[in-house]
Amino acid sequence: MGKVADSRSPSSQGSGNISKIAPELRISDGHHTHGKMKLRRKTLSIVGITIAGLTGILYAASSSILLGSLIKAEEQEATQVVKGVLSVFGQTADDFNSRFADWSAWDDTYAFVQNGNSGFIASNLVPEALANLRVNIAVFVNTSGKIVYGTGLDSEKLKLTPVPEALKRHISLSDPLLQHPNPNSSLAGILLLPSGPILITSRPIITTKSTGQIRGTLVFGRNLDAAVIAKLSKITRLPLIVHSVNEPRLPADFQKAREKLSEKKPIWVRPLSEESMAGYALINDIYKQPALLLRVDIPREIYRQGQISLLYLLVSVVLAGIGLVGCTLLLLEGLVLSPLSGLAKAVNYISSSQDLWVRLPVTGEDELSDLAHTINGMLWAIAIAQSEQREEKARYQAVVEQATDCIFLWDAQTKRLLEANTAFRNLLDYSLEAISQLTIYDIIAYSKELIDDNIELLLRDKQFRIGDVLYRRRDGSCVDVEVSGSVISYGGREIICTVVRDITERKQAEAELRASEERYRLLFRNNPHPMWVYDLETLEFIAVNQAAVQHYGYTRDEFLNMTIADIRPPQDLPKLLENISQQVALGNEFAGVWQHLKKDGTIIDVEITSYALIFDSRNAKLVLAHDVTDRLQAEAEMYKAKEAAEAASLAKSQFLANMSHELRTPLNAIIGYSEILKEEALDLGAEIFVSDLERIHSAGKLLLTLINDILDLSKIEAGRAELELETFDVLEVVQNVARTVEPLFVPNTNRLNVECPNNIGKLYSDQLKLTQILFNFLSNAAKFTEKGTITLSVERIKNNEKCGDYEQLIFKCTDTGIGITPEQLQKLFQPFTQADASTTRKYGGTGLGLAIAQKYSQMLGGDITVNSELGKGSTFTLILPA
């Protein structure tokens, strides 16, 4: 196709034809291609390596600084933790010392040191009394340094033993253990004996009123064994390990710590692993000499956070480096390399294609754009000379070939087709070569006589004629076309130029329109809901169906003589007119609920849906009406009932919450005082009151548990219960629950069997609520089972459903207890409800446990199911998403 010659300047013509450059070009000069690729590769490599190196240096420096700060902060935190543990040891010694203040300041002790009466020993120093005091050594020394009475205690066998010889060597007036200058003097701490360290206290023996002279010294000691260390570990919530400094086989890390520790450096910390680090410290004895080596295992929280921060830093630096490299390379490619490559490709394409109308792309105002302008000017001068020769033919071909209508020429005498455009060939499915072999009789699906008659009329009148005709395709099928023809002179012959338009879709649309109109008439006539059409200007009814006639009570003639205002209550007319004006402005669909007036005066609520349309050349609305009077009345009644139920539920929840809070305060006081009285009774040897105080304590704890259940239920029902989500180890939770409920299995002689794989993994959920659910399962099973076996099993499964693969954790609690009937199962999870009245009387309980467990499981995204058979046991199953 040629280009139209005009007087445009070379620069303006250059940018107008750049679209003719082929999408993929190859430059024929092999050396030039190699050089271009080598230049791009060198440039991009240098930039990428430079920025990557700078990024690496930045990361190395930043990570070094960050790690150094983290290690220093971690060591400081560990040192503070060890100091805290040491303070716990000191507090323990102080508590042990103060515990025996009433023994040293006691008239009975004061008299016993003088006369050594056996009644005092029989009353106060028997094995049971010493065990209650939780001491392993008791020594009474007079002012002369002589032991009036001394004994040891084997706590496991509850048997008195001799005072260790190593301790007797410290019973000397020159020893600090017996030196008390005033009645308020005391000494407490650690004493290292060959049998192991002991916690020892020494106090002067005085009268109850602290009058008179000091009559001697009272020494009590308690073995600092594994049980005491475990208790201290529980208090500090950290693993503790203690070794004597004089142990012959001290572990290697303790030997190293002993070398590192000194008075100037009393604490030494070192990492054990990626997860924890150890803090070491020396604990001195009562003589201020090193006695014990303490190790505290501390989780490396700061280190783990530092690793995460370092990972984030690495990702940030890498992403920043990648972004910087990418931006730099894109700028180089876009501003320098790509324009140079594009210019070379364009020049090579023009050279090989000989298409002088192609122009080089010109962008910017640099040396490359100047070069492109110069080349485009040269191409313009050469192309002008060639364009004039091809212009006329190119214009004709462009019009014919790009036309969407089919165009063909045929000889009026021979009836043979001469030329046809692409649209015509595609319509009838003929190739360019086959067109020249066809006549007009081959493509028109009518008789030869009828075709000839129409040709004669066209040649005689010399007029442009239009008509609908059936054309025949190559495969024999026919197509509806609209044909227009005119006679032209072509090379001294009469040629007929025919323009053909495919009207198949129009014919189909007309048929579908007719069918649609018929469907509309049937739908309008037979619709069970009232329908009508009214004029938007006069508001008169134009058409109405039989359902409207029957529902409203008017005849069809009465409807057609009315307006839509006649079926509306008078008070609604202003709103009706306003609404109609809005509908006219907006058009399209409208929906809403209105009140209508029936012929008998009844007012009904009607749901209206209307659509704008043209009906008999008039702007109209099609209306579909649905009587919703009964439905709205029912909805109003349901809403009132719902509000009343919600108000009652809220009042109940508020009452339960207030009642629970009011009761918990005095209950906590009762429980606390019962514990204090129990300890004082033990200290005073009044064991007769201990059992009663334990029953008070147990009853108070039980009542507090019930009140907490009521408070939990009220929080759930009031929507104030919250989840504390965290990731935790499932096996650890199951083991903790099993240890907690173990005492509940003793009264009914039950056995607990836990089946939980070690690799069960972790769970992201609320640990406290899961623990409460499992505790409820096991406590119920223990309560309703006698001399049986209760099994708690846990398994992780994977479900394959349409929504994708996901895992679930299944907790099953199976017992061999009394079982539950189907009728009882229906009310099992209802608050304040037991299986039946006899169960409540025999086993107790409020019926809140399972109700709370069910609600907690639903909050966690799971559910609880129960399978049970009366007399054979029950299985409670908790399913949670993993």
mmCIF file with all atom_site columns, C-alpha atoms in Angstrom, residues 47-48 51-52 55 314-332:
data_model
loop_
_atom_site.group_PDB
_atom_site.id
_atom_site.type_symbol
_atom_site.label_atom_id
_atom_site.label_alt_id
_atom_site.label_comp_id
_atom_site.label_asym_id
_atom_site.label_entity_id
_atom_site.label_seq_id
_atom_site.pdbx_PDB_ins_code
_atom_site.Cartn_x
_atom_site.Cartn_y
_atom_site.Cartn_z
_atom_site.occupancy
_atom_site.B_iso_or_equiv
_atom_site.pdbx_formal_charge
_atom_site.auth_seq_id
_atom_site.auth_comp_id
_atom_site.auth_asym_id
_atom_site.auth_atom_id
_atom_site.pdbx_PDB_model_num
ATOM 1  C CA . VAL A 1 47  ? 26.614 -1.450 37.697 1.00 0.00 ? 47  VAL A CA 1
ATOM 2  C CA . GLY A 1 48  ? 25.225 -4.689 39.188 1.00 0.00 ? 48  GLY A CA 1
ATOM 3  C CA . ILE A 1 51  ? 25.724 -1.967 43.864 1.00 0.00 ? 51  ILE A CA 1
ATOM 4  C CA . ALA A 1 52  ? 25.810 -5.592 45.076 1.00 0.00 ? 52  ALA A CA 1
ATOM 5  C CA . THR A 1 55  ? 24.825 -3.673 49.634 1.00 0.00 ? 55  THR A CA 1
ATOM 6  C CA . LEU A 1 314 ? 18.943 -8.933 55.480 1.00 0.00 ? 314 LEU A CA 1
ATOM 7  C CA . VAL A 1 315 ? 15.683 -9.048 53.521 1.00 0.00 ? 315 VAL A CA 1
ATOM 8  C CA . SER A 1 316 ? 15.393 -5.240 53.588 1.00 0.00 ? 316 SER A CA 1
ATOM 9  C CA . VAL A 1 317 ? 18.982 -4.728 52.438 1.00 0.00 ? 317 VAL A CA 1
ATOM 10 C CA . VAL A 1 318 ? 18.636 -7.365 49.691 1.00 0.00 ? 318 VAL A CA 1
ATOM 11 C CA . LEU A 1 319 ? 15.349 -5.884 48.489 1.00 0.00 ? 319 LEU A CA 1
ATOM 12 C CA . ALA A 1 320 ? 16.809 -2.377 48.573 1.00 0.00 ? 320 ALA A CA 1
ATOM 13 C CA . GLY A 1 321 ? 19.845 -3.603 46.655 1.00 0.00 ? 321 GLY A CA 1
ATOM 14 C CA . ILE A 1 322 ? 17.702 -5.390 44.090 1.00 0.00 ? 322 ILE A CA 1
ATOM 15 C CA . GLY A 1 323 ? 15.500 -2.304 43.738 1.00 0.00 ? 323 GLY A CA 1
ATOM 16 C CA . LEU A 1 324 ? 18.522 -0.022 43.315 1.00 0.00 ? 324 LEU A CA 1
ATOM 17 C CA . VAL A 1 325 ? 20.129 -2.357 40.788 1.00 0.00 ? 325 VAL A CA 1
ATOM 18 C CA . GLY A 1 326 ? 16.843 -2.674 38.925 1.00 0.00 ? 326 GLY A CA 1
ATOM 19 C CA . CYS A 1 327 ? 16.233 1.089  38.809 1.00 0.00 ? 327 CYS A CA 1
ATOM 20 C CA . THR A 1 328 ? 19.793 1.811  37.668 1.00 0.00 ? 328 THR A CA 1
ATOM 21 C CA . LEU A 1 329 ? 19.682 -0.857 34.979 1.00 0.00 ? 329 LEU A CA 1
ATOM 22 C CA . LEU A 1 330 ? 16.251 0.299  33.807 1.00 0.00 ? 330 LEU A CA 1
ATOM 23 C CA . LEU A 1 331 ? 17.447 3.905  33.555 1.00 0.00 ? 331 LEU A CA 1
ATOM 24 C CA . LEU A 1 332 ? 20.568 2.906  31.603 1.00 0.00 ? 332 LEU A CA 1
#
